[in-house]
Amino acid sequence: MRIALKICAVALSFVLLPTGAEFAVADDQAPVPSPTPVTSVAPDEVGASEQPTEATPASEPTDVTTPTSEPGEPSPAVSPSPSAQPSSAPVLPQAMPADVGTYRPGCDTLPARGMGEPVMVGAEPDLVGWTPVEGALFSNPNTPEGQWVVVNQMIRGFQAARAGSTIHVAMYSTTRLEASNAVVRAFCRGVNINWVTDDHGMGYQASQTLRDVLSLGYGSSFKACYLSCSSNYVWKTARLRVVTTVNPLYRPYMHAKYLTFDDLAGVPNVSMLSSGNFTTTQMIAGWNNIYTAVNDPATVTFLNNRFDEMVKDTTGNDYGRQFSSASPAKTSYFFPWGVKNPRSSKQTVTSKTDPYAHFLDSIKCTGAAAGYGTSKRRTQVLVSMYQWSSSRLYLARRLKSLKNKGCDVRVLMSAGEWDLEVMPLLRARGGAGPIPIRNGDRHHTFIHSKYIIVNGRVGSNRRYKGVWTGSGNWTKSALRFSNESSILVTGDQAYNEFKANWNELWSSKNSAAITKLKRKKTVKFDP
């Protein structure tokens, strides 16, 4: 229910009161507990045979059409998109808000809150002269400039958005005041901002500001999902893990990280998919990436439809896959991926219903065209993965099989975030020998990017170059219970951008070869 305008103004003034600069340690503080007390662990999982504690679902089927599916794979939901792609002609922002020329609650007193000059509805964007372009950007936590690359790309989206335009944001965690301040200023000038997040971080000032400002309405909204926006399952016990706890309770998350813009600085249908969050930890310690797609209505529509499903916050399979022919061609994926009976965990994690397994199965190690793959025309498969749990060991077996068949397979990892059972499969000496594995950066930083790079032959395509990137780890929760977003982009540009990032991490002076894992005694949450 919308509260009276004067009460809103008073409430907002308290919400936006300055509390000083945010400290890096803020990401390590314990957030406000969830509505139902949960001792949570980062989005990670246990073996497929383990049974979660089930909540009684209020199941609501999502909009499902019938696209072409992999053998043994369910038909995922696809955004309404006929055979012809939606027009990519320039789309003007929505009509100027009715309250143009006025101040929304608290927007006339922004200076007192350290948020810059007052902002009226209809004001010019804070960032003028910048336009989004297609492609990937990568953070580098070891340099002051590099730390801001991914976060700044998303903040620019808020700063450059024009009054009347609409932004949808799905973001796992927000602690940076720079991000919440940019959102408040965009809201004040009349941008419609719809936000969905996971409830774990609602103890932070930045997240509370977003909630209280966007909940005022004016075409904006805010939703924090308890557990994930599709599942309320929690489950105990774990198999042999690097990170151990006493009687841990595992839970799903709204772990997606993406933004869509109907119009951004005059460029229509823009989407940004990130591996990182709006948090200090991700900036100063995490290697991350963000991919921006422009003039791509199919991808924007698909992600917006998935956003609408998340806002319903009902248990069910909010999964889907959407192909876009907008250059470069790409396929967007949304999780949790569906199974026949999502209430049963005993059959949730199998290779037959894992799109990543199907993708790896389509890779052929020999027969790449000249100029593709290695110098011997063998397909190259490069993986960067933050978390990898024992429930998806079949992905490790597939990579080892590709290695044995002649593919050039290499893996970057975060050493403390894998289950102990993954490494022996990758490092097995049989066949073509162990897969080379490096931690990418053994300094104080960690690899948080999750992507696969393929160059060579995929199926009958002997001239394939592609990258699959996004928010999801190779874990049970990411596949079956958490909300995750990813995108598979083909073509030289994305491949070259990600390959350069890969080379930087692989050859880093701080990079170290990993041959075995040791158990840790501390818990590391996904920041």
PDB file of N, CA and C in Angstrom, residues 380-438:
ATOM      1  N   GLN A 380      39.845 -26.159 -28.544  1.00  0.00           N
ATOM      2  CA  GLN A 380      40.330 -25.665 -27.255  1.00  0.00           C
ATOM      3  C   GLN A 380      39.143 -25.364 -26.348  1.00  0.00           C
ATOM      4  N   VAL A 381      39.191 -25.875 -25.113  1.00  0.00           N
ATOM      5  CA  VAL A 381      38.134 -25.670 -24.126  1.00  0.00           C
ATOM      6  C   VAL A 381      38.781 -25.112 -22.859  1.00  0.00           C
ATOM      7  N   LEU A 382      38.457 -23.875 -22.521  1.00  0.00           N
ATOM      8  CA  LEU A 382      39.027 -23.199 -21.358  1.00  0.00           C
ATOM      9  C   LEU A 382      37.907 -22.881 -20.376  1.00  0.00           C
ATOM     10  N   VAL A 383      38.086 -23.251 -19.125  1.00  0.00           N
ATOM     11  CA  VAL A 383      37.049 -23.076 -18.106  1.00  0.00           C
ATOM     12  C   VAL A 383      37.577 -22.198 -16.980  1.00  0.00           C
ATOM     13  N   SER A 384      36.757 -21.262 -16.535  1.00  0.00           N
ATOM     14  CA  SER A 384      37.011 -20.495 -15.313  1.00  0.00           C
ATOM     15  C   SER A 384      35.813 -20.717 -14.406  1.00  0.00           C
ATOM     16  N   MET A 385      36.032 -21.264 -13.200  1.00  0.00           N
ATOM     17  CA  MET A 385      34.902 -21.617 -12.347  1.00  0.00           C
ATOM     18  C   MET A 385      35.211 -21.318 -10.886  1.00  0.00           C
ATOM     19  N   TYR A 386      34.317 -20.540 -10.267  1.00  0.00           N
ATOM     20  CA  TYR A 386      34.482 -20.148  -8.865  1.00  0.00           C
ATOM     21  C   TYR A 386      34.150 -21.304  -7.925  1.00  0.00           C
ATOM     22  N   GLN A 387      32.925 -21.818  -7.995  1.00  0.00           N
ATOM     23  CA  GLN A 387      32.514 -22.932  -7.143  1.00  0.00           C
ATOM     24  C   GLN A 387      32.148 -24.140  -8.000  1.00  0.00           C
ATOM     25  N   TRP A 388      32.521 -25.315  -7.507  1.00  0.00           N
ATOM     26  CA  TRP A 388      32.232 -26.560  -8.229  1.00  0.00           C
ATOM     27  C   TRP A 388      31.961 -27.622  -7.180  1.00  0.00           C
ATOM     28  N   SER A 389      30.733 -28.131  -7.145  1.00  0.00           N
ATOM     29  CA  SER A 389      30.350 -29.082  -6.102  1.00  0.00           C
ATOM     30  C   SER A 389      30.311 -30.509  -6.631  1.00  0.00           C
ATOM     31  N   SER A 390      30.323 -31.439  -5.694  1.00  0.00           N
ATOM     32  CA  SER A 390      30.387 -32.859  -6.033  1.00  0.00           C
ATOM     33  C   SER A 390      29.142 -33.355  -6.750  1.00  0.00           C
ATOM     34  N   SER A 391      28.042 -32.630  -6.645  1.00  0.00           N
ATOM     35  CA  SER A 391      26.810 -33.068  -7.296  1.00  0.00           C
ATOM     36  C   SER A 391      26.889 -32.962  -8.818  1.00  0.00           C
ATOM     37  N   ARG A 392      27.869 -32.221  -9.342  1.00  0.00           N
ATOM     38  CA  ARG A 392      28.009 -32.091 -10.795  1.00  0.00           C
ATOM     39  C   ARG A 392      29.380 -32.591 -11.252  1.00  0.00           C
ATOM     40  N   LEU A 393      29.758 -33.725 -10.689  1.00  0.00           N
ATOM     41  CA  LEU A 393      31.022 -34.345 -11.078  1.00  0.00           C
ATOM     42  C   LEU A 393      31.013 -34.781 -12.537  1.00  0.00           C
ATOM     43  N   TYR A 394      29.823 -34.996 -13.091  1.00  0.00           N
ATOM     44  CA  TYR A 394      29.742 -35.423 -14.488  1.00  0.00           C
ATOM     45  C   TYR A 394      30.322 -34.372 -15.431  1.00  0.00           C
ATOM     46  N   LEU A 395      30.355 -33.102 -15.021  1.00  0.00           N
ATOM     47  CA  LEU A 395      30.990 -32.076 -15.848  1.00  0.00           C
ATOM     48  C   LEU A 395      32.505 -32.268 -15.858  1.00  0.00           C
ATOM     49  N   ALA A 396      33.063 -32.651 -14.714  1.00  0.00           N
ATOM     50  CA  ALA A 396      34.498 -32.945 -14.653  1.00  0.00           C
ATOM     51  C   ALA A 396      34.830 -34.157 -15.517  1.00  0.00           C
ATOM     52  N   ARG A 397      33.968 -35.175 -15.465  1.00  0.00           N
ATOM     53  CA  ARG A 397      34.203 -36.366 -16.285  1.00  0.00           C
ATOM     54  C   ARG A 397      34.159 -36.019 -17.771  1.00  0.00           C
ATOM     55  N   ARG A 398      33.278 -35.130 -18.155  1.00  0.00           N
ATOM     56  CA  ARG A 398      33.196 -34.733 -19.559  1.00  0.00           C
ATOM     57  C   ARG A 398      34.441 -33.968 -19.995  1.00  0.00           C
ATOM     58  N   LEU A 399      34.935 -33.095 -19.146  1.00  0.00           N
ATOM     59  CA  LEU A 399      36.156 -32.371 -19.490  1.00  0.00           C
ATOM     60  C   LEU A 399      37.331 -33.333 -19.633  1.00  0.00           C
ATOM     61  N   LYS A 400      37.423 -34.303 -18.733  1.00  0.00           N
ATOM     62  CA  LYS A 400      38.515 -35.290 -18.844  1.00  0.00           C
ATOM     63  C   LYS A 400      38.352 -36.129 -20.100  1.00  0.00           C
ATOM     64  N   SER A 401      37.132 -36.455 -20.467  1.00  0.00           N
ATOM     65  CA  SER A 401      36.891 -37.201 -21.698  1.00  0.00           C
ATOM     66  C   SER A 401      37.330 -36.392 -22.912  1.00  0.00           C
ATOM     67  N   LEU A 402      37.034 -35.088 -22.909  1.00  0.00           N
ATOM     68  CA  LEU A 402      37.467 -34.229 -24.014  1.00  0.00           C
ATOM     69  C   LEU A 402      38.988 -34.163 -24.080  1.00  0.00           C
ATOM     70  N   LYS A 403      39.620 -34.087 -22.946  1.00  0.00           N
ATOM     71  CA  LYS A 403      41.087 -34.106 -22.902  1.00  0.00           C
ATOM     72  C   LYS A 403      41.621 -35.397 -23.514  1.00  0.00           C
ATOM     73  N   ASN A 404      41.029 -36.520 -23.163  1.00  0.00           N
ATOM     74  CA  ASN A 404      41.478 -37.814 -23.680  1.00  0.00           C
ATOM     75  C   ASN A 404      41.254 -37.940 -25.183  1.00  0.00           C
ATOM     76  N   LYS A 405      40.265 -37.228 -25.700  1.00  0.00           N
ATOM     77  CA  LYS A 405      39.957 -37.293 -27.132  1.00  0.00           C
ATOM     78  C   LYS A 405      40.795 -36.321 -27.958  1.00  0.00           C
ATOM     79  N   GLY A 406      41.635 -35.536 -27.297  1.00  0.00           N
ATOM     80  CA  GLY A 406      42.534 -34.663 -28.039  1.00  0.00           C
ATOM     81  C   GLY A 406      42.270 -33.184 -27.919  1.00  0.00           C
ATOM     82  N   CYS A 407      41.247 -32.781 -27.174  1.00  0.00           N
ATOM     83  CA  CYS A 407      40.996 -31.351 -26.977  1.00  0.00           C
ATOM     84  C   CYS A 407      42.068 -30.744 -26.069  1.00  0.00           C
ATOM     85  N   ASP A 408      42.331 -29.466 -26.264  1.00  0.00           N
ATOM     86  CA  ASP A 408      43.184 -28.706 -25.351  1.00  0.00           C
ATOM     87  C   ASP A 408      42.286 -28.169 -24.244  1.00  0.00           C
ATOM     88  N   VAL A 409      42.320 -28.796 -23.080  1.00  0.00           N
ATOM     89  CA  VAL A 409      41.444 -28.441 -21.961  1.00  0.00           C
ATOM     90  C   VAL A 409      42.295 -27.895 -20.824  1.00  0.00           C
ATOM     91  N   ARG A 410      41.927 -26.716 -20.334  1.00  0.00           N
ATOM     92  CA  ARG A 410      42.607 -26.123 -19.182  1.00  0.00           C
ATOM     93  C   ARG A 410      41.569 -25.463 -18.284  1.00  0.00           C
ATOM     94  N   VAL A 411      41.877 -25.373 -16.994  1.00  0.00           N
ATOM     95  CA  VAL A 411      40.900 -24.889 -16.026  1.00  0.00           C
ATOM     96  C   VAL A 411      41.534 -23.891 -15.066  1.00  0.00           C
ATOM     97  N   LEU A 412      40.838 -22.769 -14.859  1.00  0.00           N
ATOM     98  CA  LEU A 412      41.156 -21.799 -13.818  1.00  0.00           C
ATOM     99  C   LEU A 412      40.172 -21.994 -12.675  1.00  0.00           C
ATOM    100  N   MET A 413      40.638 -21.837 -11.440  1.00  0.00           N
ATOM    101  CA  MET A 413      39.778 -22.135 -10.307  1.00  0.00           C
ATOM    102  C   MET A 413      40.051 -21.199  -9.138  1.00  0.00           C
ATOM    103  N   SER A 414      39.138 -21.219  -8.176  1.00  0.00           N
ATOM    104  CA  SER A 414      39.368 -20.654  -6.853  1.00  0.00           C
ATOM    105  C   SER A 414      39.540 -21.845  -5.918  1.00  0.00           C
ATOM    106  N   ALA A 415      40.749 -22.027  -5.421  1.00  0.00           N
ATOM    107  CA  ALA A 415      41.119 -23.281  -4.770  1.00  0.00           C
ATOM    108  C   ALA A 415      40.258 -23.628  -3.569  1.00  0.00           C
ATOM    109  N   GLY A 416      39.752 -22.645  -2.861  1.00  0.00           N
ATOM    110  CA  GLY A 416      38.985 -22.931  -1.658  1.00  0.00           C
ATOM    111  C   GLY A 416      37.511 -23.148  -1.888  1.00  0.00           C
ATOM    112  N   GLU A 417      37.062 -23.177  -3.149  1.00  0.00           N
ATOM    113  CA  GLU A 417      35.629 -23.193  -3.422  1.00  0.00           C
ATOM    114  C   GLU A 417      35.168 -24.429  -4.190  1.00  0.00           C
ATOM    115  N   TRP A 418      36.001 -25.447  -4.258  1.00  0.00           N
ATOM    116  CA  TRP A 418      35.609 -26.680  -4.940  1.00  0.00           C
ATOM    117  C   TRP A 418      35.448 -27.805  -3.926  1.00  0.00           C
ATOM    118  N   ASP A 419      34.545 -28.731  -4.209  1.00  0.00           N
ATOM    119  CA  ASP A 419      34.488 -29.956  -3.428  1.00  0.00           C
ATOM    120  C   ASP A 419      35.740 -30.793  -3.736  1.00  0.00           C
ATOM    121  N   LEU A 420      36.190 -31.530  -2.756  1.00  0.00           N
ATOM    122  CA  LEU A 420      37.443 -32.273  -2.884  1.00  0.00           C
ATOM    123  C   LEU A 420      37.392 -33.356  -3.954  1.00  0.00           C
ATOM    124  N   GLU A 421      36.198 -33.793  -4.321  1.00  0.00           N
ATOM    125  CA  GLU A 421      36.076 -34.893  -5.283  1.00  0.00           C
ATOM    126  C   GLU A 421      36.265 -34.452  -6.730  1.00  0.00           C
ATOM    127  N   VAL A 422      36.245 -33.141  -6.994  1.00  0.00           N
ATOM    128  CA  VAL A 422      36.360 -32.663  -8.372  1.00  0.00           C
ATOM    129  C   VAL A 422      37.778 -32.833  -8.902  1.00  0.00           C
ATOM    130  N   MET A 423      38.756 -32.427  -8.110  1.00  0.00           N
ATOM    131  CA  MET A 423      40.144 -32.416  -8.561  1.00  0.00           C
ATOM    132  C   MET A 423      40.663 -33.775  -9.039  1.00  0.00           C
ATOM    133  N   PRO A 424      40.444 -34.874  -8.320  1.00  0.00           N
ATOM    134  CA  PRO A 424      40.976 -36.163  -8.787  1.00  0.00           C
ATOM    135  C   PRO A 424      40.476 -36.562 -10.171  1.00  0.00           C
ATOM    136  N   LEU A 425      39.251 -36.211 -10.507  1.00  0.00           N
ATOM    137  CA  LEU A 425      38.732 -36.547 -11.832  1.00  0.00           C
ATOM    138  C   LEU A 425      39.462 -35.767 -12.919  1.00  0.00           C
ATOM    139  N   LEU A 426      39.715 -34.485 -12.671  1.00  0.00           N
ATOM    140  CA  LEU A 426      40.398 -33.658 -13.661  1.00  0.00           C
ATOM    141  C   LEU A 426      41.878 -34.009 -13.769  1.00  0.00           C
ATOM    142  N   ARG A 427      42.477 -34.420 -12.662  1.00  0.00           N
ATOM    143  CA  ARG A 427      43.916 -34.679 -12.620  1.00  0.00           C
ATOM    144  C   ARG A 427      44.262 -36.159 -12.841  1.00  0.00           C
ATOM    145  N   ALA A 428      43.290 -36.975 -13.177  1.00  0.00           N
ATOM    146  CA  ALA A 428      43.554 -38.399 -13.411  1.00  0.00           C
ATOM    147  C   ALA A 428      44.609 -38.572 -14.504  1.00  0.00           C
ATOM    148  N   ARG A 429      45.546 -39.491 -14.294  1.00  0.00           N
ATOM    149  CA  ARG A 429      46.673 -39.653 -15.214  1.00  0.00           C
ATOM    150  C   ARG A 429      46.353 -40.535 -16.413  1.00  0.00           C
ATOM    151  N   GLY A 430      45.222 -41.208 -16.401  1.00  0.00           N
ATOM    152  CA  GLY A 430      44.884 -42.070 -17.515  1.00  0.00           C
ATOM    153  C   GLY A 430      44.610 -41.289 -18.788  1.00  0.00           C
ATOM    154  N   GLY A 431      44.555 -41.997 -19.911  1.00  0.00           N
ATOM    155  CA  GLY A 431      44.250 -41.354 -21.174  1.00  0.00           C
ATOM    156  C   GLY A 431      45.331 -40.378 -21.595  1.00  0.00           C
ATOM    157  N   ALA A 432      44.946 -39.141 -21.840  1.00  0.00           N
ATOM    158  CA  ALA A 432      45.888 -38.110 -22.291  1.00  0.00           C
ATOM    159  C   ALA A 432      46.569 -37.395 -21.136  1.00  0.00           C
ATOM    160  N   GLY A 433      46.352 -37.866 -19.921  1.00  0.00           N
ATOM    161  CA  GLY A 433      47.015 -37.261 -18.779  1.00  0.00           C
ATOM    162  C   GLY A 433      46.160 -36.225 -18.080  1.00  0.00           C
ATOM    163  N   PRO A 434      46.681 -35.645 -16.988  1.00  0.00           N
ATOM    164  CA  PRO A 434      45.918 -34.689 -16.183  1.00  0.00           C
ATOM    165  C   PRO A 434      45.601 -33.401 -16.940  1.00  0.00           C
ATOM    166  N   ILE A 435      44.482 -32.804 -16.600  1.00  0.00           N
ATOM    167  CA  ILE A 435      44.123 -31.485 -17.130  1.00  0.00           C
ATOM    168  C   ILE A 435      44.904 -30.426 -16.354  1.00  0.00           C
ATOM    169  N   PRO A 436      45.600 -29.512 -17.028  1.00  0.00           N
ATOM    170  CA  PRO A 436      46.304 -28.438 -16.321  1.00  0.00           C
ATOM    171  C   PRO A 436      45.311 -27.530 -15.594  1.00  0.00           C
ATOM    172  N   ILE A 437      45.593 -27.240 -14.335  1.00  0.00           N
ATOM    173  CA  ILE A 437      44.717 -26.404 -13.514  1.00  0.00           C
ATOM    174  C   ILE A 437      45.565 -25.371 -12.793  1.00  0.00           C
ATOM    175  N   ARG A 438      45.119 -24.127 -12.801  1.00  0.00           N
ATOM    176  CA  ARG A 438      45.792 -23.063 -12.061  1.00  0.00           C
ATOM    177  C   ARG A 438      44.746 -22.283 -11.278  1.00  0.00           C
TER     178      ARG A 438
END
